[in-house]
Amino acid sequence: MKRLMEAGKLRLGLLASGRGSNFDAIMAAIIRQDLNASMALVISDNRDAAVLQKAAVRNVKNYFVNPRDFESKSKYEQHLVELLQAESVNLVVLAGYMRILGSVMLSAFKDRVVNIHPALLPSFMGLNAQGQAVEYGVKYSGCTVHLVDTGMDTGPIIMQAVVPVYQDDDEDSLATRILVEEHKIYWRSLQLIAEGRVYLEGRRVFIR
Ligand code: GAR
């Protein structure tokens, strides 16, 4: 069994494509001192992402990096790795980052990339997870914090939270209910990592 990280303050680099409510929830936990971390920088692949303004308001370095400016995914990711390493980031946090990471990022940050997904994995991987859950007719859904591996939404699961799905739910109402839980379990998962309590054996995560 391998300890994910030794106990100590996390230096986070956050990748996001959109609204940034998970960024806000993580920042709030840092400010409350519930999470022993600093937010080193935010990177978005979307020029108009609200998360960039949210980072600026909090005086967090923020970058729009346009994947189209690079001749390959590897070159794009190499640039991200350089930005993250220049800030001594030790944990990469995906928060609504709508791209699949490739080998450049995942080998530079092996077992050091976490993601949140708005479903109880391995159900409803990929896009529009909340809509998929409503369509399927499940009675419970939720969210999952997991380590990122080369698959899509397949890495070892750190924490999950469950919410009911009601008969009159649509994608938006379910997404709103799930988001409340996302905002609790993401920073809590990060804090367990900061406390050095997260261990990995195969694809199973143990909290000690
Ligand atoms: C969140 O619901 C997150 O779980 C989801 O995107 C939203 C981002 O919201 N992520 C994925 O679907 C990843 N496959 P936010 O920008 O307000 O944090």
Coordinates of C-alpha atoms and ligand atoms in Angstrom, one line a residue:
M1 CA 0.0 0.0 0.0
K2 CA 1.4 3.3 -1.0
R3 CA 0.7 6.7 0.7
L4 CA -0.4 9.2 -1.9
M5 CA 1.4 12.2 -0.4
E6 CA 3.2 12.8 2.8
A7 CA 1.4 15.2 5.2
G8 CA 2.0 18.8 4.4
K9 CA 0.6 21.9 2.9
L10 CA -0.7 21.4 -0.6
R11 CA 0.2 23.7 -3.4
L12 CA -2.7 23.5 -5.8
G13 CA -2.9 24.2 -9.6
L14 CA -6.5 24.2 -10.8
L15 CA -7.6 23.5 -14.3
A16 CA -11.2 24.5 -15.3
S17 CA -13.2 25.3 -18.4
G18 CA -16.2 27.1 -17.1
R19 CA -18.1 28.6 -14.1
G20 CA -15.7 27.9 -11.3
S21 CA -18.1 27.1 -8.4
N22 CA -15.8 24.3 -7.3
F23 CA -12.9 26.7 -7.4
D24 CA -14.8 29.1 -5.1
A25 CA -15.7 26.3 -2.7
I26 CA -12.1 25.2 -2.5
M27 CA -10.9 28.8 -2.0
A28 CA -13.5 29.3 0.7
A29 CA -12.2 26.2 2.6
I30 CA -8.6 27.5 2.3
I31 CA -9.7 30.9 3.7
R32 CA -11.6 29.2 6.5
Q33 CA -8.4 27.2 7.2
D34 CA -10.4 24.0 6.8
L35 CA -8.0 23.1 4.0
N36 CA -4.2 23.2 4.4
A37 CA -3.4 24.4 0.9
S38 CA -2.6 27.4 -1.2
M39 CA -3.9 28.0 -4.7
A40 CA -0.9 28.7 -6.8
L41 CA -2.7 29.3 -10.2
V42 CA -5.7 28.6 -12.3
I43 CA -5.5 27.6 -15.9
S44 CA -8.4 27.6 -18.3
D45 CA -8.7 26.3 -21.9
N46 CA -11.6 28.7 -22.4
R47 CA -11.0 32.4 -22.8
D48 CA -14.5 33.3 -21.5
A49 CA -14.5 31.0 -18.5
A50 CA -15.9 32.7 -15.4
V51 CA -13.3 30.8 -13.3
L52 CA -10.6 33.2 -14.6
Q53 CA -12.5 36.3 -13.2
K54 CA -13.1 34.4 -10.0
A55 CA -9.4 33.7 -9.7
A56 CA -8.5 37.3 -10.4
V57 CA -10.9 38.6 -7.7
R58 CA -9.1 36.3 -5.2
N59 CA -5.7 37.5 -6.4
V60 CA -4.8 34.1 -7.8
K61 CA -2.6 33.9 -10.9
N62 CA -4.7 32.9 -13.8
Y63 CA -4.0 32.0 -17.4
F64 CA -6.0 31.3 -20.5
V65 CA -4.1 28.8 -22.6
N66 CA -5.5 28.2 -26.0
P67 CA -5.0 24.5 -27.1
R68 CA -5.3 25.7 -30.7
D69 CA -2.1 27.7 -30.3
F70 CA -0.1 24.4 -30.1
E71 CA 0.6 22.0 -32.9
S72 CA -0.2 18.9 -30.8
K73 CA -1.9 17.9 -27.5
S74 CA 1.5 16.9 -26.2
K75 CA 2.9 20.4 -26.8
Y76 CA -0.1 22.0 -25.2
E77 CA 0.2 19.8 -22.1
Q78 CA 3.9 20.4 -21.9
H79 CA 3.2 24.1 -21.6
L80 CA 0.7 23.4 -18.9
V81 CA 3.2 21.3 -17.0
E82 CA 5.8 24.1 -17.3
L83 CA 3.3 26.6 -15.8
L84 CA 2.4 24.3 -13.0
Q85 CA 6.0 23.3 -12.2
A86 CA 7.1 26.9 -12.3
E87 CA 4.7 27.5 -9.4
S88 CA 5.9 24.4 -7.5
V89 CA 2.4 22.8 -7.7
N90 CA 2.3 19.4 -6.0
L91 CA -1.4 18.6 -6.8
V92 CA -3.4 19.3 -9.9
V93 CA -7.1 19.8 -9.4
L94 CA -9.5 19.4 -12.3
A95 CA -12.7 21.3 -11.6
G96 CA -15.0 21.2 -14.7
Y97 CA -12.0 20.8 -17.0
M98 CA -13.6 19.4 -20.1
R99 CA -10.6 17.7 -21.7
I100 CA -9.1 14.3 -21.3
L101 CA -5.6 14.5 -20.0
G102 CA -2.8 12.8 -22.0
S103 CA 0.4 11.1 -21.0
V104 CA 2.5 14.3 -20.8
M105 CA 0.5 15.7 -17.9
L106 CA -0.2 12.4 -16.3
S107 CA 3.5 11.3 -16.3
A108 CA 4.7 14.7 -15.0
F109 CA 2.1 14.5 -12.2
K110 CA 1.7 10.8 -11.6
D111 CA -1.0 10.1 -9.0
R112 CA -1.0 13.9 -8.5
V113 CA -4.1 14.8 -10.5
V114 CA -7.6 14.7 -9.0
N115 CA -11.0 15.3 -10.6
I116 CA -14.6 15.7 -9.6
H117 CA -17.4 14.1 -11.6
P118 CA -21.1 14.7 -11.2
A119 CA -22.2 11.1 -10.9
L120 CA -21.6 8.0 -8.9
L121 CA -18.8 6.5 -10.9
P122 CA -18.5 4.1 -12.7
S123 CA -22.1 5.1 -13.7
F124 CA -22.6 7.9 -16.2
M125 CA -19.0 8.6 -17.2
G126 CA -18.3 11.4 -19.7
L127 CA -20.4 14.4 -20.7
N128 CA -23.8 15.4 -19.3
A129 CA -23.6 12.9 -16.4
Q130 CA -26.6 14.5 -14.6
G131 CA -28.8 14.3 -17.8
Q132 CA -27.7 10.7 -18.3
A133 CA -28.8 9.9 -14.7
V134 CA -32.2 11.4 -15.2
E135 CA -32.7 9.7 -18.5
Y136 CA -31.7 6.3 -17.1
G137 CA -34.2 6.7 -14.3
V138 CA -31.8 6.0 -11.4
K139 CA -33.2 6.8 -7.9
Y140 CA -29.9 8.0 -6.5
S141 CA -27.0 9.8 -8.1
G142 CA -24.2 12.0 -6.7
C143 CA -20.6 12.9 -7.2
T144 CA -17.2 11.3 -7.1
V145 CA -13.7 12.7 -6.4
H146 CA -11.1 10.4 -8.0
L147 CA -7.5 10.2 -9.1
V148 CA -7.1 10.8 -12.8
D149 CA -5.6 8.0 -14.9
T150 CA -5.4 7.6 -18.7
G151 CA -9.1 6.6 -19.0
M152 CA -12.1 8.9 -18.9
D153 CA -13.5 9.1 -15.4
T154 CA -11.9 5.7 -14.5
G155 CA -9.3 6.4 -11.8
P156 CA -9.3 5.3 -8.2
I157 CA -12.2 6.7 -6.1
I158 CA -11.3 8.9 -3.1
M159 CA -14.8 10.0 -2.0
Q160 CA -18.4 9.9 -3.1
A161 CA -21.6 11.6 -2.0
V162 CA -25.1 10.4 -2.8
V163 CA -28.2 12.5 -3.6
P164 CA -31.8 11.3 -4.4
V165 CA -33.2 11.7 -7.8
Y166 CA -36.9 12.8 -7.8
Q167 CA -39.6 12.1 -10.3
D168 CA -39.9 15.7 -11.4
D169 CA -36.1 16.3 -11.7
D170 CA -34.6 17.4 -14.9
E171 CA -30.9 17.8 -15.7
D172 CA -30.6 21.2 -14.1
S173 CA -32.4 20.5 -10.9
L174 CA -30.4 17.3 -10.4
A175 CA -27.2 19.2 -11.2
T176 CA -28.0 21.8 -8.6
R177 CA -28.6 19.2 -5.9
I178 CA -25.3 17.4 -6.8
L179 CA -23.3 20.6 -6.9
V180 CA -24.1 21.2 -3.2
E181 CA -22.4 17.9 -2.4
E182 CA -19.5 18.6 -4.8
H183 CA -18.7 21.7 -2.9
K184 CA -18.4 19.7 0.3
I185 CA -16.5 16.6 -0.8
Y186 CA -13.9 18.2 -3.0
W187 CA -12.1 20.2 -0.4
R188 CA -12.6 17.4 2.2
S189 CA -10.8 14.9 -0.1
L190 CA -8.0 17.4 -0.7
Q191 CA -7.7 17.9 3.1
L192 CA -7.4 14.1 3.6
I193 CA -4.5 14.2 1.1
A194 CA -2.9 17.1 2.9
E195 CA -3.1 15.2 6.1
G196 CA -1.2 12.3 4.5
R197 CA -4.1 9.9 5.2
V198 CA -4.8 8.7 1.6
Y199 CA -3.3 5.4 0.5
L200 CA -3.5 3.5 -2.7
E201 CA -3.5 -0.2 -3.3
G202 CA -4.2 -1.1 -6.9
R203 CA -7.3 0.9 -7.7
R204 CA -8.6 1.0 -4.1
V205 CA -8.1 4.0 -2.0
F206 CA -7.8 3.7 1.8
I207 CA -8.2 6.5 4.3
R208 CA -6.1 6.0 7.4
Ligands
GAR1 C1 -19.2 20.3 -12.0 O1 -20.5 19.9 -11.9 C2 -18.2 19.2 -12.2 O2 -18.6 18.0 -11.5 C3 -18.4 18.9 -13.7 O3 -18.4 20.2 -14.3 C4 -19.0 21.1 -13.3 C5 -18.1 22.3 -13.2 O4 -18.7 23.3 -12.4 N1 -17.3 18.2 -14.2 C6 -17.4 17.3 -15.2 O5 -18.5 17.1 -15.8 C7 -16.1 16.6 -15.6 N2 -16.4 15.5 -16.5 P1 -17.9 24.5 -11.8 O6 -17.2 25.1 -13.0 O7 -18.9 25.4 -11.3 O8 -17.0 24.0 -10.8

